[in-house]
């Protein structure tokens, strides 16, 4: 329910009539201050209020880690930024770690490295992000680890990076965790997925639990939709049905399983993801390009410029730019 703050200031009790008296009410505002006042007002009237501490500003910076897999050779952690439906990953083996698609709050990842006692040695972006500011370059600067991204994403920039296409395998740790870089263009020209130990596909924004990466953010919806067809029906087809697909985004809490992990088996996604059943190239291209004309992520042009190193902003502006949904998928249910 959206009730303006000034209505509580006017002390008009009619504003309370629609509120439930027998269940907890979480009061939310931008930064937490107004919500505190409203919660105190509600408590005085006999309601059961609590406050989202720090408001939407704090919520936008909240990251929740979940261990997906753990054995004596390797640990795989999914980091869920719930306010954005954004997912990043940490692969840990033998005291060494790879961070995939980090968000811009790099302190979270250095804290994770301390908690699990590993050195961040590889930092990877699956593609050039349009909905949030990447933490990749800043984390690379902080740790001294190389920053990997496809050179197709950063052409014409002066950024320092290691071209992903030069590394079909990235092996590290005693267990030789293999990260097989699969070029999977469609969402962006340089989109890359990572097959870990033939068991997990970290699919970036190429393949989601309930959709595919939208191909229109570069202004070439038809061309990139053709690339997406090739990726979906040729490059990803050989994947075993029991490979766990772990995307970089999700659009609905239903995509999270009972363990709090966003992901799905490749076989199940092939069956349930209706857009993947449209095997006719022309029909697929029309369907994807047409559906992709939905509203674009807020501020995406400015965010892309930051991620290409062409624009610098103050931390406060960075937080403002990221407020809002990710809108990176084409969904058909």
XYZ file of C-alpha atoms in Angstrom:
333
model
C 0.000 0.000 0.000
C 1.271 3.460 -0.846
C 0.215 6.091 1.705
C 1.985 9.472 1.430
C 3.964 10.544 4.488
C 2.178 13.912 4.776
C -1.133 12.133 5.476
C 0.362 10.875 8.741
C 1.639 14.370 9.536
C -1.919 15.676 9.286
C -2.965 13.208 12.016
C -6.119 12.224 10.117
C -7.151 8.833 11.509
C -9.044 7.989 8.330
C -5.678 7.012 6.850
C -5.587 4.096 9.318
C -8.903 2.535 8.331
C -7.490 0.375 5.544
C -4.548 -0.959 7.585
C -4.679 -4.474 9.112
C -4.704 -4.452 12.924
C -3.680 -8.051 13.514
C -0.572 -8.478 11.358
C 2.878 -6.922 11.133
C 3.179 -3.852 8.911
C 6.618 -3.122 7.421
C 7.005 0.620 6.824
C 9.270 1.589 3.932
C 10.558 4.920 2.641
C 13.570 6.105 0.648
C 16.155 6.310 3.449
C 14.405 5.155 6.636
C 13.751 8.409 8.500
C 10.134 9.022 7.499
C 9.346 5.337 8.004
C 10.593 5.566 11.603
C 8.180 8.432 12.322
C 5.237 6.612 10.687
C 6.023 3.380 12.563
C 6.021 5.237 15.893
C 2.671 6.819 14.966
C 1.216 3.415 14.103
C 2.549 1.839 17.314
C 0.832 4.586 19.356
C -2.446 3.647 17.628
C -2.103 -0.054 18.515
C -0.736 -1.389 15.208
C 2.234 -3.800 14.841
C 4.808 -1.867 12.784
C 8.434 -2.508 11.910
C 10.795 -0.467 9.739
C 12.973 -1.363 6.762
C 16.175 0.039 8.233
C 17.891 2.449 5.852
C 14.918 2.355 3.468
C 15.067 1.477 -0.212
C 18.591 2.872 -0.355
C 19.864 0.177 2.030
C 17.704 -2.507 0.397
C 19.285 -1.755 -2.983
C 22.727 -2.541 -1.492
C 21.740 -5.787 0.270
C 23.468 -8.939 -1.060
C 22.528 -12.420 0.138
C 24.964 -15.338 -0.443
C 23.780 -18.964 -0.791
C 26.123 -21.947 -1.139
C 24.948 -23.951 -4.169
C 27.560 -26.699 -4.095
C 30.323 -27.634 -1.690
C 32.679 -30.598 -1.548
C 36.352 -31.194 -0.783
C 37.440 -29.751 -4.130
C 35.197 -26.754 -4.780
C 32.607 -24.367 -3.379
C 30.125 -22.467 -5.563
C 28.231 -19.516 -4.055
C 25.357 -17.563 -5.612
C 25.120 -13.949 -4.407
C 21.588 -12.587 -4.739
C 21.000 -8.841 -4.881
C 17.286 -9.140 -4.250
C 16.323 -5.532 -4.950
C 17.522 -5.884 -8.564
C 16.952 -9.572 -9.222
C 20.733 -9.599 -9.862
C 22.961 -12.634 -9.337
C 26.734 -12.892 -9.081
C 28.888 -15.910 -8.259
C 32.015 -17.006 -6.420
C 33.889 -20.187 -7.354
C 36.343 -21.193 -4.614
C 38.928 -23.947 -4.778
C 42.175 -24.542 -2.925
C 42.263 -21.057 -1.428
C 41.763 -19.369 -4.804
C 38.604 -17.731 -6.111
C 36.860 -16.459 -9.228
C 34.136 -13.815 -8.990
C 31.629 -13.729 -11.863
C 29.454 -10.664 -12.626
C 30.261 -8.719 -9.428
C 28.061 -5.803 -8.361
C 29.681 -2.446 -7.662
C 29.814 -2.855 -3.848
C 33.215 -4.544 -4.031
C 33.595 -4.645 -0.236
C 31.078 -7.479 -0.176
C 33.357 -9.674 -2.322
C 36.533 -8.859 -0.403
C 34.575 -9.661 2.793
C 33.455 -12.967 1.283
C 37.095 -13.766 0.478
C 38.005 -13.142 4.126
C 35.090 -15.236 5.383
C 35.915 -18.241 3.181
C 39.681 -17.653 3.245
C 40.464 -17.413 -0.449
C 42.373 -15.017 -2.702
C 40.385 -13.425 -5.505
C 42.497 -14.310 -8.560
C 39.994 -14.010 -11.412
C 37.234 -11.450 -12.002
C 34.867 -12.042 -14.895
C 31.936 -10.213 -16.480
C 29.754 -12.408 -18.688
C 28.827 -9.359 -20.772
C 28.616 -5.568 -20.729
C 25.853 -4.870 -18.213
C 23.108 -2.315 -18.890
C 21.075 -2.394 -15.672
C 23.761 -2.003 -13.007
C 27.293 -0.740 -12.566
C 29.805 -3.569 -12.748
C 32.154 -4.056 -9.821
C 34.629 -5.870 -12.066
C 37.124 -3.089 -12.841
C 37.056 -1.708 -9.259
C 37.487 -5.182 -7.755
C 40.395 -5.851 -10.114
C 41.998 -2.591 -9.013
C 41.420 -3.468 -5.339
C 42.796 -7.028 -5.542
C 45.298 -6.882 -8.413
C 43.451 -9.775 -10.103
C 42.886 -9.594 -13.875
C 39.479 -8.487 -15.182
C 38.108 -10.735 -17.937
C 35.447 -9.710 -20.448
C 34.923 -10.349 -24.157
C 36.759 -7.779 -26.263
C 33.553 -7.431 -28.320
C 32.084 -5.564 -25.345
C 34.850 -2.998 -24.847
C 36.024 -2.170 -28.370
C 37.096 1.429 -28.677
C 37.696 1.949 -24.959
C 40.926 2.420 -23.059
C 39.976 -0.014 -20.296
C 42.425 -2.606 -19.024
C 41.053 -6.130 -19.393
C 41.918 -9.669 -20.414
C 39.945 -10.799 -23.533
C 37.780 -13.761 -22.583
C 37.875 -15.199 -26.083
C 41.596 -15.942 -25.604
C 40.847 -18.345 -22.726
C 38.740 -21.348 -23.660
C 39.653 -22.948 -20.317
C 40.476 -21.188 -17.083
C 41.878 -23.768 -14.670
C 42.775 -22.941 -11.094
C 43.144 -24.692 -7.783
C 44.236 -28.194 -6.904
C 41.043 -29.635 -8.368
C 41.566 -27.892 -11.719
C 38.126 -26.350 -11.733
C 37.414 -25.858 -15.407
C 35.523 -22.826 -16.582
C 34.724 -23.384 -20.232
C 33.988 -20.051 -21.859
C 31.196 -20.478 -24.423
C 30.658 -17.422 -26.631
C 26.850 -17.075 -26.507
C 25.996 -13.861 -28.352
C 22.451 -12.551 -28.500
C 21.850 -10.346 -25.475
C 25.073 -8.523 -26.371
C 27.654 -9.440 -29.069
C 30.233 -10.622 -26.526
C 27.910 -12.446 -24.094
C 29.763 -15.447 -22.651
C 28.559 -18.373 -20.541
C 30.719 -20.555 -18.309
C 30.466 -24.313 -17.945
C 31.913 -25.365 -14.609
C 33.000 -28.995 -14.253
C 30.284 -29.997 -16.757
C 27.756 -29.560 -13.932
C 26.903 -25.862 -13.781
C 26.261 -23.364 -16.576
C 26.714 -19.785 -15.404
C 24.710 -18.335 -18.255
C 24.966 -14.569 -17.717
C 21.998 -12.906 -19.423
C 21.810 -15.440 -22.242
C 19.556 -18.099 -20.738
C 17.217 -17.558 -17.787
C 15.013 -19.931 -15.841
C 11.947 -18.336 -17.462
C 13.217 -16.496 -20.537
C 16.112 -15.394 -22.715
C 18.310 -12.305 -22.787
C 16.671 -9.446 -24.666
C 18.626 -8.595 -27.838
C 17.567 -4.995 -28.386
C 19.665 -2.939 -25.961
C 22.284 -2.317 -28.640
C 19.653 -1.109 -31.092
C 20.001 -4.194 -33.331
C 17.110 -6.380 -32.167
C 16.696 -8.398 -35.382
C 20.431 -9.057 -35.914
C 21.073 -10.011 -32.303
C 17.920 -12.141 -32.187
C 19.443 -14.181 -35.035
C 22.602 -14.597 -32.941
C 20.447 -15.637 -29.993
C 18.791 -18.331 -32.137
C 22.201 -19.781 -33.011
C 23.210 -19.718 -29.361
C 20.040 -21.345 -28.015
C 19.528 -24.056 -30.629
C 23.108 -24.870 -31.600
C 25.640 -23.854 -28.941
C 23.578 -24.687 -25.841
C 21.793 -27.733 -27.266
C 24.558 -30.255 -26.462
C 24.291 -29.435 -22.731
C 23.246 -32.397 -20.639
C 19.714 -32.167 -19.212
C 21.033 -32.343 -15.649
C 23.371 -29.316 -15.957
C 22.223 -26.644 -13.488
C 21.684 -23.335 -15.305
C 22.574 -20.352 -13.101
C 21.713 -16.981 -14.691
C 22.820 -13.440 -13.856
C 19.236 -12.185 -13.416
C 15.737 -13.279 -12.542
C 12.390 -11.540 -12.951
C 10.174 -13.414 -10.515
C 10.631 -14.880 -7.038
C 9.087 -18.086 -8.476
C 12.424 -18.693 -10.224
C 14.004 -19.297 -6.799
C 13.839 -22.869 -5.477
C 13.157 -24.076 -1.927
C 16.873 -23.748 -1.090
C 16.871 -20.060 -2.043
C 18.834 -20.688 -5.264
C 17.802 -19.159 -8.595
C 18.461 -21.811 -11.207
C 17.032 -24.755 -13.068
C 18.132 -27.968 -14.763
C 18.746 -27.527 -18.493
C 16.239 -30.281 -19.304
C 13.490 -28.673 -17.235
C 14.169 -25.236 -18.734
C 13.956 -26.695 -22.255
C 10.503 -28.035 -21.407
C 9.100 -25.067 -19.448
C 10.719 -22.126 -21.276
C 8.178 -21.746 -24.119
C 10.376 -19.437 -26.156
C 12.967 -22.243 -26.442
C 10.397 -24.502 -28.096
C 10.016 -22.112 -31.035
C 12.600 -23.802 -33.272
C 11.618 -22.042 -36.502
C 14.361 -19.445 -37.045
C 12.152 -16.763 -38.591
C 9.329 -17.164 -36.073
C 11.819 -17.175 -33.186
C 13.495 -13.986 -34.463
C 10.154 -12.191 -34.838
C 8.963 -13.357 -31.416
C 12.139 -12.341 -29.580
C 12.696 -9.057 -31.416
C 9.048 -8.091 -30.940
C 8.937 -8.976 -27.256
C 12.198 -7.141 -26.677
C 10.608 -3.788 -27.488
C 9.387 -3.617 -23.901
C 10.505 -0.803 -21.619
C 14.267 -0.628 -21.327
C 16.189 -0.673 -18.027
C 16.210 2.785 -16.377
C 19.318 4.884 -17.143
C 20.805 2.078 -19.231
C 22.754 4.325 -21.615
C 24.509 6.096 -18.735
C 25.219 2.767 -16.988
C 26.686 1.270 -20.185
C 28.943 4.347 -20.558
C 30.196 3.849 -16.972
C 30.837 0.142 -17.590
C 32.790 1.000 -20.745
C 34.961 3.417 -18.752
C 33.656 6.433 -20.688
C 31.908 8.102 -17.752
C 32.814 8.588 -14.078
C 30.151 9.342 -11.441
C 30.094 10.001 -7.705
C 29.042 7.099 -5.437
C 25.698 8.787 -4.632
C 24.877 9.057 -8.336
C 25.887 5.423 -8.889
C 23.330 4.314 -6.288
C 20.616 6.507 -7.861
C 21.294 5.133 -11.350
C 20.740 1.561 -10.241
C 17.343 2.040 -8.605
C 14.662 0.198 -10.585
C 14.064 -3.225 -12.146
C 16.621 -5.035 -14.327
C 14.428 -5.639 -17.440
C 17.147 -7.709 -19.105
C 14.998 -10.642 -20.210
C 12.462 -11.553 -22.831
C 9.874 -13.614 -20.942
C 7.112 -15.825 -22.268
C 5.128 -17.845 -19.737
